[in-house]
């Protein structure tokens, strides 16, 4: 039976990835410090093939009896944490990436690195292709996240050059779905929590900034295709995975107000520093290399997410 190690596997994306790996017949070890993730995200899985361990990836990994794939998903990802947990984030994506790569090297395993569209910063090229080098403020409040993700990619290149490893990098664009924390601070859980509790929805700036939102099962499908593709096609590659349906944040607020039965209205607050004005992936590389594209429309994905937020509110 193949063995996957998933860092950050108790988080939003990591827990969906673990579901998918177990369904595909993998044995899975999760390493998570439960900083922004929760063991409850995996408590529905009473699966003998799941080994859930509390471990901070800034520390060297435990020994295993063999590893086929390391998925490095650990890192707080909410803008709310970028300043309050700046050092932890910066080291998770540097020291933590080193430890993930060392683990893969020791067992001659494949590595999948979770990078982010934030490596493009406030982009001057739109939509963003993998070849675009980005426009990141290296000293701004988002730098501990954005720059450490860029370093995580650079360290992966260094390990590949020095040790000839099979490393695949996914640049994840905004993804949403069940198991996001209600107080996560990212825009969709913010809007849903506010609308469901009858509070006004807070839009930062005038709401004309754009994002494109990928439903979680689509994203996980893309990551798994990248991980399972032949090394000759994807080893050493970086691939954008996200949804190309771009909307303004104000339009997103209107869609949430339509989807939730609520008296909430929209209020406006000043835009945080370095908030990107536009964000939309060019996914032609994922289409070509992986035969992947997203399938779940925003309204449908939001309905599924709202359903889970209702259940969680009742629990
Ligand atoms: N969700 C998105 O839209 C999105 C977009 C771009 C990139 N990403 C990336 O995907 C990955 C997962 O993000 P998510 O949305 O699931 O966030 P999340 O906060 O739900 O999950 C992150 C997980 O990593 C764990 N973690 C953080 N630091 C750790 C450390 N030092 N040691 C061990 N565990 C640690 C957390 O406890 C949590 O379980 C992250 O690397 C993130 O940067 C996510």
Short mmCIF file of C-alpha atoms and ligand atoms in Angstrom, two decimals:
data_model
loop_
_atom_site.label_atom_id
_atom_site.label_comp_id
_atom_site.label_asym_id
_atom_site.label_seq_id
_atom_site.Cartn_x
_atom_site.Cartn_y
_atom_site.Cartn_z
CA UNK A 1 0.00 0.00 0.00
CA UNK A 2 1.40 3.42 -0.94
CA UNK A 3 2.16 5.88 1.87
CA UNK A 4 1.58 9.65 1.65
CA UNK A 5 2.71 12.16 4.28
CA UNK A 6 0.47 15.26 4.35
CA UNK A 7 1.70 18.28 6.30
CA UNK A 8 -1.15 20.56 7.35
CA UNK A 9 -3.55 17.65 6.82
CA UNK A 10 -5.89 18.80 9.60
CA UNK A 11 -6.52 22.10 7.80
CA UNK A 12 -9.15 23.04 5.25
CA UNK A 13 -7.44 21.88 2.05
CA UNK A 14 -5.25 19.25 3.72
CA UNK A 15 -8.25 17.40 5.20
CA UNK A 16 -9.99 17.20 1.81
CA UNK A 17 -6.74 15.94 0.30
CA UNK A 18 -6.53 13.25 3.01
CA UNK A 19 -10.11 12.14 2.18
CA UNK A 20 -9.15 11.79 -1.45
CA UNK A 21 -5.91 9.89 -0.74
CA UNK A 22 -7.64 7.41 1.59
CA UNK A 23 -10.37 6.86 -1.01
CA UNK A 24 -7.66 6.16 -3.59
CA UNK A 25 -6.16 3.43 -1.36
CA UNK A 26 -3.26 5.32 0.21
CA UNK A 27 -2.03 4.98 3.78
CA UNK A 28 -1.75 8.55 5.08
CA UNK A 29 0.27 10.17 7.86
CA UNK A 30 -0.79 13.71 8.79
CA UNK A 31 1.69 16.06 10.47
CA UNK A 32 -0.06 19.14 11.87
CA UNK A 33 0.49 21.50 14.81
CA UNK A 34 -3.25 22.38 14.92
CA UNK A 35 -2.38 26.08 14.70
CA UNK A 36 -5.14 26.91 12.21
CA UNK A 37 -6.31 23.32 11.59
CA UNK A 38 -8.40 21.05 13.77
CA UNK A 39 -8.27 17.30 14.39
CA UNK A 40 -12.11 17.38 14.10
CA UNK A 41 -11.66 17.99 10.37
CA UNK A 42 -10.51 14.38 10.24
CA UNK A 43 -12.59 12.90 13.06
CA UNK A 44 -15.15 11.49 10.60
CA UNK A 45 -12.37 9.28 9.29
CA UNK A 46 -12.06 6.32 11.60
CA UNK A 47 -9.78 4.76 9.09
CA UNK A 48 -7.02 2.42 10.13
CA UNK A 49 -4.96 3.77 7.24
CA UNK A 50 -4.87 7.27 8.75
CA UNK A 51 -2.18 8.20 11.27
CA UNK A 52 -2.79 11.68 12.70
CA UNK A 53 0.22 13.14 14.52
CA UNK A 54 0.64 16.47 16.29
CA UNK A 55 3.91 17.77 14.88
CA UNK A 56 5.29 21.17 13.94
CA UNK A 57 6.96 21.03 10.53
CA UNK A 58 9.57 23.54 11.65
CA UNK A 59 11.01 20.54 13.54
CA UNK A 60 12.59 17.61 11.65
CA UNK A 61 10.09 14.97 10.61
CA UNK A 62 9.77 11.63 12.42
CA UNK A 63 11.10 8.51 10.74
CA UNK A 64 8.78 6.34 8.66
CA UNK A 65 8.97 2.84 7.24
CA UNK A 66 8.86 4.31 3.73
CA UNK A 67 7.17 7.24 1.95
CA UNK A 68 5.92 7.50 -1.64
CA UNK A 69 4.69 11.11 -1.70
CA UNK A 70 5.10 14.11 0.60
CA UNK A 71 2.40 16.77 0.24
CA UNK A 72 3.60 19.96 1.93
CA UNK A 73 0.33 21.78 2.67
CA UNK A 74 1.18 23.24 6.10
CA UNK A 75 1.02 27.01 6.46
CA UNK A 76 -1.47 29.39 7.90
CA UNK A 77 -3.09 31.05 4.89
CA UNK A 78 -5.47 33.64 6.30
CA UNK A 79 -4.49 37.30 5.79
CA UNK A 80 -5.67 37.81 9.39
CA UNK A 81 -2.64 35.72 10.50
CA UNK A 82 -0.04 37.33 8.23
CA UNK A 83 1.01 39.86 10.88
CA UNK A 84 0.03 38.09 14.12
CA UNK A 85 1.84 34.85 13.14
CA UNK A 86 4.45 36.34 10.80
CA UNK A 87 7.51 34.45 12.08
CA UNK A 88 5.66 31.15 12.32
CA UNK A 89 4.44 31.50 8.74
CA UNK A 90 7.84 32.56 7.38
CA UNK A 91 9.56 29.58 9.03
CA UNK A 92 6.84 27.08 8.11
CA UNK A 93 7.45 27.93 4.45
CA UNK A 94 11.25 27.86 4.76
CA UNK A 95 12.42 25.57 7.57
CA UNK A 96 9.21 23.54 7.16
CA UNK A 97 9.75 23.19 3.41
CA UNK A 98 13.35 22.11 4.07
CA UNK A 99 12.12 19.40 6.46
CA UNK A 100 9.49 18.24 3.95
CA UNK A 101 12.11 18.05 1.18
CA UNK A 102 14.57 16.24 3.47
CA UNK A 103 11.87 13.68 4.29
CA UNK A 104 11.19 13.11 0.58
CA UNK A 105 14.91 12.88 -0.12
CA UNK A 106 15.48 10.29 2.61
CA UNK A 107 12.77 8.00 1.21
CA UNK A 108 13.26 8.86 -2.48
CA UNK A 109 9.66 10.12 -2.55
CA UNK A 110 7.85 12.59 -4.80
CA UNK A 111 7.13 16.00 -3.27
CA UNK A 112 4.13 18.23 -3.94
CA UNK A 113 4.64 21.77 -2.68
CA UNK A 114 1.59 23.96 -2.00
CA UNK A 115 2.47 27.42 -3.26
CA UNK A 116 0.04 30.26 -3.83
CA UNK A 117 -1.19 32.88 -6.27
CA UNK A 118 0.19 35.37 -3.71
CA UNK A 119 3.62 34.82 -5.30
CA UNK A 120 2.25 37.08 -8.07
CA UNK A 121 1.62 39.92 -5.55
CA UNK A 122 -0.37 42.84 -6.98
CA UNK A 123 -0.03 41.63 -10.57
CA UNK A 124 0.79 43.78 -13.59
CA UNK A 125 0.01 40.84 -15.87
CA UNK A 126 -3.54 39.57 -16.02
CA UNK A 127 -4.56 36.77 -15.93
CA UNK A 128 -1.46 35.33 -14.28
CA UNK A 129 0.59 32.72 -16.11
CA UNK A 130 3.21 30.56 -14.35
CA UNK A 131 5.92 32.41 -16.29
CA UNK A 132 4.97 35.76 -14.67
CA UNK A 133 7.49 36.66 -11.95
CA UNK A 134 5.11 38.73 -9.87
CA UNK A 135 4.99 42.09 -8.15
CA UNK A 136 5.38 41.44 -4.43
CA UNK A 137 6.15 44.11 -1.86
CA UNK A 138 9.09 42.42 -0.14
CA UNK A 139 8.76 44.60 2.99
CA UNK A 140 4.98 44.92 3.28
CA UNK A 141 2.63 43.34 5.83
CA UNK A 142 1.93 40.39 3.54
CA UNK A 143 5.64 39.70 2.90
CA UNK A 144 6.09 37.02 5.60
CA UNK A 145 3.55 34.90 3.69
CA UNK A 146 4.15 35.94 0.07
CA UNK A 147 7.94 35.97 0.23
CA UNK A 148 8.24 32.76 2.24
CA UNK A 149 6.08 31.01 -0.35
CA UNK A 150 8.41 32.34 -3.04
CA UNK A 151 11.38 31.06 -1.02
CA UNK A 152 9.63 27.70 -0.61
CA UNK A 153 9.56 27.46 -4.41
CA UNK A 154 13.21 28.59 -4.64
CA UNK A 155 14.29 25.97 -2.08
CA UNK A 156 12.46 23.31 -4.09
CA UNK A 157 14.43 24.35 -7.17
CA UNK A 158 17.64 24.18 -5.11
CA UNK A 159 16.87 20.64 -3.90
CA UNK A 160 15.99 19.54 -7.42
CA UNK A 161 19.22 21.02 -8.82
CA UNK A 162 21.39 19.56 -6.04
CA UNK A 163 19.75 16.17 -5.49
CA UNK A 164 17.80 15.52 -8.69
CA UNK A 165 14.45 15.06 -6.95
CA UNK A 166 10.89 14.75 -8.29
CA UNK A 167 9.23 17.95 -7.04
CA UNK A 168 5.92 19.32 -8.34
CA UNK A 169 4.60 22.71 -7.28
CA UNK A 170 0.98 23.82 -7.31
CA UNK A 171 0.15 27.54 -7.20
CA UNK A 172 -3.23 27.52 -5.53
CA UNK A 173 -5.68 30.35 -6.26
CA UNK A 174 -8.50 31.31 -3.84
CA UNK A 175 -10.30 28.15 -2.86
CA UNK A 176 -13.39 27.78 -0.67
CA UNK A 177 -15.70 25.09 0.64
CA UNK A 178 -16.83 23.15 3.70
CA UNK A 179 -14.44 23.00 6.69
CA UNK A 180 -13.17 26.55 6.30
CA UNK A 181 -13.17 28.10 9.76
CA UNK A 182 -15.97 30.63 10.25
CA UNK A 183 -13.49 33.06 11.84
CA UNK A 184 -10.83 32.31 9.24
CA UNK A 185 -10.70 35.91 7.98
CA UNK A 186 -10.82 34.97 4.29
CA UNK A 187 -13.51 36.61 2.22
CA UNK A 188 -16.00 33.76 1.64
CA UNK A 189 -16.18 32.53 5.28
CA UNK A 190 -16.33 36.20 6.36
CA UNK A 191 -19.28 36.97 4.11
CA UNK A 192 -21.10 33.72 4.95
CA UNK A 193 -20.65 34.12 8.72
CA UNK A 194 -21.84 37.73 8.55
CA UNK A 195 -24.85 36.95 6.35
CA UNK A 196 -25.87 33.88 8.37
CA UNK A 197 -25.78 35.82 11.64
CA UNK A 198 -27.61 38.82 10.16
CA UNK A 199 -24.63 41.19 10.43
CA UNK A 200 -23.78 43.52 7.57
CA UNK A 201 -21.26 42.20 5.04
CA UNK A 202 -18.00 44.16 5.14
CA UNK A 203 -16.44 44.90 1.77
CA UNK A 204 -12.93 46.38 1.85
CA UNK A 205 -12.35 49.28 -0.53
CA UNK A 206 -15.09 49.96 -3.10
CA UNK A 207 -15.42 46.23 -3.87
CA UNK A 208 -14.14 46.62 -7.43
CA UNK A 209 -11.11 44.36 -6.76
CA UNK A 210 -11.53 40.98 -8.42
CA UNK A 211 -10.97 37.38 -7.35
CA UNK A 212 -11.77 34.01 -8.85
CA UNK A 213 -12.96 31.26 -6.51
CA UNK A 214 -12.32 27.56 -6.90
CA UNK A 215 -14.46 24.96 -5.14
CA UNK A 216 -12.40 22.66 -2.93
CA UNK A 217 -13.12 19.35 -4.71
CA UNK A 218 -12.02 20.87 -8.02
CA UNK A 219 -8.78 22.07 -6.43
CA UNK A 220 -8.04 18.70 -4.82
CA UNK A 221 -8.69 17.00 -8.17
CA UNK A 222 -6.06 19.25 -9.76
CA UNK A 223 -3.50 18.58 -7.03
CA UNK A 224 -4.02 14.81 -7.26
CA UNK A 225 -3.66 14.89 -11.05
CA UNK A 226 -0.41 16.81 -10.67
CA UNK A 227 0.83 14.27 -8.10
CA UNK A 228 -0.12 11.22 -10.18
CA UNK A 229 1.04 12.46 -13.60
CA UNK A 230 4.15 10.80 -15.06
CA UNK A 231 7.43 12.33 -13.85
CA UNK A 232 8.48 12.84 -17.46
CA UNK A 233 5.55 15.29 -17.85
CA UNK A 234 5.51 17.18 -14.57
CA UNK A 235 8.65 16.68 -12.46
CA UNK A 236 10.10 20.13 -11.75
CA UNK A 237 6.99 21.90 -13.04
CA UNK A 238 4.87 24.59 -11.40
CA UNK A 239 1.17 24.64 -12.27
CA UNK A 240 -1.59 27.17 -11.50
CA UNK A 241 -4.73 25.51 -10.16
CA UNK A 242 -7.80 27.68 -9.71
CA UNK A 243 -11.04 28.84 -11.26
CA UNK A 244 -11.01 31.33 -14.13
CA UNK A 245 -14.46 32.79 -13.40
CA UNK A 246 -13.44 36.25 -12.18
CA UNK A 247 -15.83 38.46 -10.22
CA UNK A 248 -15.63 41.64 -8.18
CA UNK A 249 -15.80 41.38 -4.40
CA UNK A 250 -18.92 43.55 -4.45
CA UNK A 251 -20.61 41.08 -6.83
CA UNK A 252 -19.56 38.21 -4.53
CA UNK A 253 -21.25 40.03 -1.63
CA UNK A 254 -24.46 40.33 -3.70
CA UNK A 255 -24.37 36.62 -4.60
CA UNK A 256 -23.95 35.68 -0.91
CA UNK A 257 -26.86 37.96 0.06
CA UNK A 258 -29.01 36.22 -2.59
CA UNK A 259 -27.96 32.74 -1.46
CA UNK A 260 -28.55 33.30 2.27
CA UNK A 261 -31.95 34.23 3.67
CA UNK A 262 -30.83 37.37 5.54
CA UNK A 263 -31.54 41.05 6.22
CA UNK A 264 -27.82 41.88 6.04
CA UNK A 265 -26.63 44.74 3.85
CA UNK A 266 -23.20 45.70 2.48
CA UNK A 267 -20.92 48.13 4.36
CA UNK A 268 -17.57 49.41 3.14
CA UNK A 269 -14.24 49.66 5.04
CA UNK A 270 -10.81 50.94 3.91
CA UNK A 271 -8.77 48.56 1.74
CA UNK A 272 -5.85 46.88 3.62
CA UNK A 273 -2.30 47.67 2.40
CA UNK A 274 -1.03 45.61 -0.56
CA UNK A 275 -4.39 43.93 -1.17
CA UNK A 276 -4.17 42.72 -4.82
CA UNK A 277 -6.47 44.58 -7.23
CA UNK A 278 -7.01 41.65 -9.57
CA UNK A 279 -6.51 37.90 -9.34
CA UNK A 280 -7.32 35.31 -11.98
CA UNK A 281 -5.31 32.29 -13.05
CA UNK A 282 -4.29 31.36 -16.55
CA UNK A 283 -4.86 27.59 -16.35
CA UNK A 284 -3.79 26.64 -19.88
CA UNK A 285 -0.80 24.74 -18.46
CA UNK A 286 -3.02 22.65 -16.13
CA UNK A 287 -5.35 21.94 -19.08
CA UNK A 288 -2.44 20.88 -21.30
CA UNK A 289 -0.31 18.91 -18.80
CA UNK A 290 -3.02 17.45 -16.58
CA UNK A 291 -6.20 17.57 -18.67
CA UNK A 292 -7.70 19.40 -15.66
CA UNK A 293 -10.22 22.17 -15.36
CA UNK A 294 -12.68 23.22 -12.65
CA UNK A 295 -16.28 22.04 -12.88
CA UNK A 296 -18.25 23.40 -9.91
CA UNK A 297 -19.95 26.79 -10.56
CA UNK A 298 -19.70 29.42 -7.80
CA UNK A 299 -23.42 29.37 -6.90
CA UNK A 300 -23.38 25.57 -6.49
CA UNK A 301 -20.16 25.57 -4.44
CA UNK A 302 -21.54 28.34 -2.24
CA UNK A 303 -24.74 26.36 -1.61
CA UNK A 304 -22.69 23.34 -0.48
CA UNK A 305 -20.56 25.57 1.76
CA UNK A 306 -23.60 27.35 3.26
CA UNK A 307 -25.14 23.95 4.04
CA UNK A 308 -22.06 22.98 6.07
CA UNK A 309 -21.91 26.39 7.80
CA UNK A 310 -25.59 25.87 8.87
CA UNK A 311 -24.82 22.38 10.23
CA UNK A 312 -21.75 23.69 12.10
CA UNK A 313 -23.82 26.56 13.56
CA UNK A 314 -26.42 24.07 14.84
CA UNK A 315 -23.75 21.75 16.37
N1 LIG B 1 -7.28 27.98 0.64
C1 LIG B 1 -6.73 28.77 -0.26
O1 LIG B 1 -7.45 29.52 -0.92
C2 LIG B 1 -5.25 28.75 -0.53
C3 LIG B 1 -4.76 29.58 -1.55
C4 LIG B 1 -3.41 29.56 -1.83
C5 LIG B 1 -2.56 28.71 -1.14
N2 LIG B 1 -3.05 27.93 -0.15
C6 LIG B 1 -2.09 27.07 0.56
O2 LIG B 1 -2.66 25.78 0.81
C7 LIG B 1 -2.19 25.28 2.06
C8 LIG B 1 -3.38 24.92 2.94
O3 LIG B 1 -4.15 26.09 3.19
P1 LIG B 1 -5.59 26.03 3.87
O4 LIG B 1 -6.45 26.99 3.16
O5 LIG B 1 -6.03 24.63 4.00
O6 LIG B 1 -5.26 26.65 5.31
P2 LIG B 1 -5.52 26.04 6.77
O7 LIG B 1 -5.06 27.08 7.73
O8 LIG B 1 -6.90 25.53 6.90
O9 LIG B 1 -4.54 24.79 6.80
C9 LIG B 1 -3.17 24.89 7.10
C10 LIG B 1 -2.82 23.73 8.00
O10 LIG B 1 -1.40 23.76 8.27
C11 LIG B 1 -1.21 23.60 9.68
N3 LIG B 1 0.06 24.26 10.02
C12 LIG B 1 0.38 25.56 9.89
N4 LIG B 1 1.65 25.78 10.29
C13 LIG B 1 2.14 24.56 10.67
C14 LIG B 1 3.39 24.13 11.19
N5 LIG B 1 4.39 24.98 11.42
N6 LIG B 1 3.53 22.81 11.48
C15 LIG B 1 2.53 21.93 11.26
N7 LIG B 1 1.31 22.29 10.78
C16 LIG B 1 1.14 23.59 10.49
C17 LIG B 1 -2.41 24.24 10.31
O11 LIG B 1 -2.66 23.81 11.64
C18 LIG B 1 -3.52 23.80 9.36
O12 LIG B 1 -4.03 22.53 9.71
C19 LIG B 1 -1.28 26.35 2.65
O13 LIG B 1 0.06 26.05 2.33
C20 LIG B 1 -1.71 27.60 1.92
O14 LIG B 1 -0.68 28.56 1.86
C21 LIG B 1 -4.37 27.93 0.18
#
